XYZ file of C-alpha atoms in Angstrom:
193
model
C 13.811 -10.910 -10.808
C 13.781 -12.698 -7.444
C 10.703 -14.866 -6.875
C 9.639 -16.256 -3.522
C 7.738 -19.481 -4.122
C 5.317 -20.533 -1.399
C 3.678 -23.539 -3.019
C 2.412 -26.680 -1.275
C 1.895 -28.490 -4.581
C 5.227 -30.284 -5.061
C 4.601 -31.173 -8.698
C 3.751 -27.608 -9.681
C 6.555 -26.228 -7.510
C 9.018 -28.549 -9.287
C 7.663 -27.557 -12.716
C 7.924 -23.864 -11.864
C 11.415 -24.371 -10.442
C 12.484 -26.035 -13.705
C 11.089 -23.141 -15.753
C 12.751 -20.532 -13.571
C 16.051 -22.449 -13.543
C 16.183 -22.163 -17.344
C 16.115 -18.375 -17.189
C 19.257 -16.759 -15.725
C 17.362 -13.492 -15.153
C 15.142 -15.232 -12.570
C 16.183 -16.266 -9.088
C 13.895 -18.604 -7.183
C 13.799 -18.873 -3.392
C 11.461 -21.226 -1.564
C 9.428 -20.696 1.578
C 10.819 -23.036 4.236
C 8.143 -25.158 5.957
C 7.074 -23.429 9.156
C 8.473 -20.057 8.035
C 6.037 -17.156 7.913
C 5.520 -15.308 4.661
C 6.598 -12.003 6.258
C 9.825 -13.551 7.586
C 10.616 -15.067 4.184
C 9.985 -11.751 2.413
C 12.143 -9.894 4.953
C 14.923 -12.451 4.570
C 14.955 -12.767 0.761
C 13.570 -9.403 -0.462
C 11.784 -10.890 -3.483
C 10.367 -8.836 -6.330
C 7.234 -10.978 -6.345
C 5.679 -13.642 -4.123
C 4.099 -16.666 -5.773
C 1.601 -18.384 -3.456
C -0.358 -21.585 -3.928
C -3.408 -22.330 -1.841
C -4.198 -25.982 -2.450
C -6.916 -25.933 0.138
C -7.944 -22.296 0.559
C -8.033 -21.503 4.244
C -8.102 -18.444 6.412
C -4.480 -18.852 7.553
C -3.115 -18.557 4.019
C -5.112 -15.396 3.286
C -4.270 -14.020 6.729
C -0.556 -14.362 5.956
C -1.074 -12.547 2.633
C -3.097 -9.861 4.453
C -0.355 -9.493 7.084
C 2.225 -9.096 4.325
C 0.067 -6.451 2.598
C 0.002 -4.239 5.699
C 3.604 -4.866 6.731
C 6.581 -2.743 5.839
C 7.657 -5.587 3.513
C 4.806 -5.267 1.026
C 5.348 -7.114 -2.239
C 3.164 -8.084 -5.195
C 1.521 -11.438 -4.474
C 0.455 -13.827 -7.214
C -1.996 -16.479 -6.052
C -2.570 -19.936 -7.520
C -5.650 -21.916 -6.500
C -6.936 -25.378 -7.378
C -10.412 -24.296 -8.443
C -12.182 -21.138 -9.479
C -14.077 -19.625 -6.557
C -15.555 -16.131 -6.824
C -15.765 -15.633 -3.052
C -12.136 -16.689 -2.588
C -11.075 -14.418 -5.437
C -12.779 -11.423 -3.790
C -11.287 -12.325 -0.394
C -7.846 -12.728 -2.005
C -7.950 -9.318 -3.675
C -9.164 -7.772 -0.429
C -6.242 -9.451 1.369
C -3.730 -7.863 -1.027
C -3.289 -10.370 -3.854
C -2.688 -8.650 -7.189
C -3.062 -11.671 -9.483
C -5.474 -14.590 -8.981
C -4.943 -17.689 -11.115
C -6.513 -21.106 -11.384
C -3.986 -23.971 -11.353
C -4.569 -24.795 -15.006
C -2.254 -21.899 -15.938
C 0.404 -23.511 -18.151
C 3.861 -23.207 -16.584
C 5.173 -21.391 -19.697
C 2.672 -18.591 -19.015
C 3.924 -17.943 -15.499
C 6.757 -15.509 -16.363
C 4.553 -13.069 -18.310
C 1.952 -13.423 -15.590
C 4.526 -12.446 -12.936
C 5.698 -9.444 -14.975
C 2.090 -8.329 -15.407
C 1.430 -8.770 -11.671
C 4.475 -6.655 -10.764
C 3.449 -3.917 -13.217
C -0.122 -3.945 -11.912
C 1.110 -3.835 -8.319
C 3.453 -0.911 -9.047
C 0.655 0.993 -10.768
C -1.696 0.347 -7.852
C 0.927 1.522 -5.336
C 1.517 4.739 -7.314
C -2.236 5.385 -7.456
C -2.536 4.627 -3.748
C 0.324 7.054 -2.984
C -1.231 9.768 -5.165
C -4.562 9.298 -3.397
C -2.892 9.560 0.011
C -1.141 12.806 -1.044
C -4.391 14.275 -2.408
C -6.272 13.361 0.773
C -3.553 14.982 2.885
C -3.674 18.141 0.764
C -7.461 18.346 1.175
C -7.136 17.805 4.911
C -4.418 20.473 5.156
C -6.525 22.931 3.156
C -9.550 22.312 5.418
C -7.395 22.892 8.519
C -6.058 26.178 7.132
C -9.590 27.271 6.192
C -10.869 26.514 9.720
C -7.977 28.432 11.286
C -8.614 31.401 8.986
C -12.297 31.375 9.955
C -11.434 31.470 13.683
C -8.913 34.269 13.103
C -11.467 36.233 11.097
C -14.098 35.798 13.808
C -11.930 36.403 16.864
C -9.647 39.118 15.494
C -11.954 40.706 12.944
C -9.512 40.006 10.146
C -10.290 39.717 6.482
C -9.561 36.368 4.842
C -6.341 37.643 3.184
C -5.177 39.079 6.536
C -5.875 35.793 8.324
C -4.014 33.884 5.642
C -1.017 36.273 5.831
C -1.017 35.914 9.646
C -0.824 32.121 9.377
C 1.716 32.207 6.553
C 3.961 34.622 8.465
C 3.937 32.313 11.521
C 4.707 29.317 9.321
C 7.659 31.119 7.733
C 8.946 32.395 11.107
C 8.796 28.876 12.542
C 9.957 27.121 9.338
C 6.909 24.857 9.480
C 4.123 23.810 7.148
C 1.171 26.182 6.979
C -1.233 23.359 7.880
C 0.791 22.473 11.001
C 0.733 26.081 12.189
C -3.015 26.245 11.492
C -3.585 23.015 13.424
C -1.585 24.326 16.411
C -3.529 27.577 16.304
C -6.853 25.735 16.304
C -5.730 23.564 19.195
C -4.614 26.460 21.357
C -7.207 29.049 20.426
C -10.748 29.455 21.624
C -13.514 31.870 20.677
C -12.607 35.250 22.094
C -8.897 34.430 22.496
C -6.761 36.932 20.593
C -4.424 35.421 17.972
């Protein structure tokens, strides 16, 4: 597991480095001062990003937010100096998948990172499934609208309208929803299909 450590707390960073150094299955890379989080993730390709916010500020959360919407998305584990409900909500909204108060004993960090990665992967799968379901609903609504226009303008039954769209999709080797969308865009009431 490759871990990108972006921690301003030198003592904690050293303690974490020592823990990670004792485990050959873990590789630790550090964020270079002045380097953006996105650049570091692009350069190192970590499995997880470990971030410390000693003094929670907008810039730190903005960099996490930018990472969350970039093509280099990674699970982000956040360490903070004190428990703050508003910061926790803002952190989760920014894309953090694990929020931890500094008192976390260093020995508990590895299981915490594994849990964060598993949670992140599960969230991404759920997010992908939701996106697919939303697209299917949108496609179905487009096909239904196109069928309704065909039925109205060409006096077709619903099965005939569906066969008309399906035949065009097969002839053009395109998705049914794409053909329906094109038909809706180019047709108007009274225009023959």
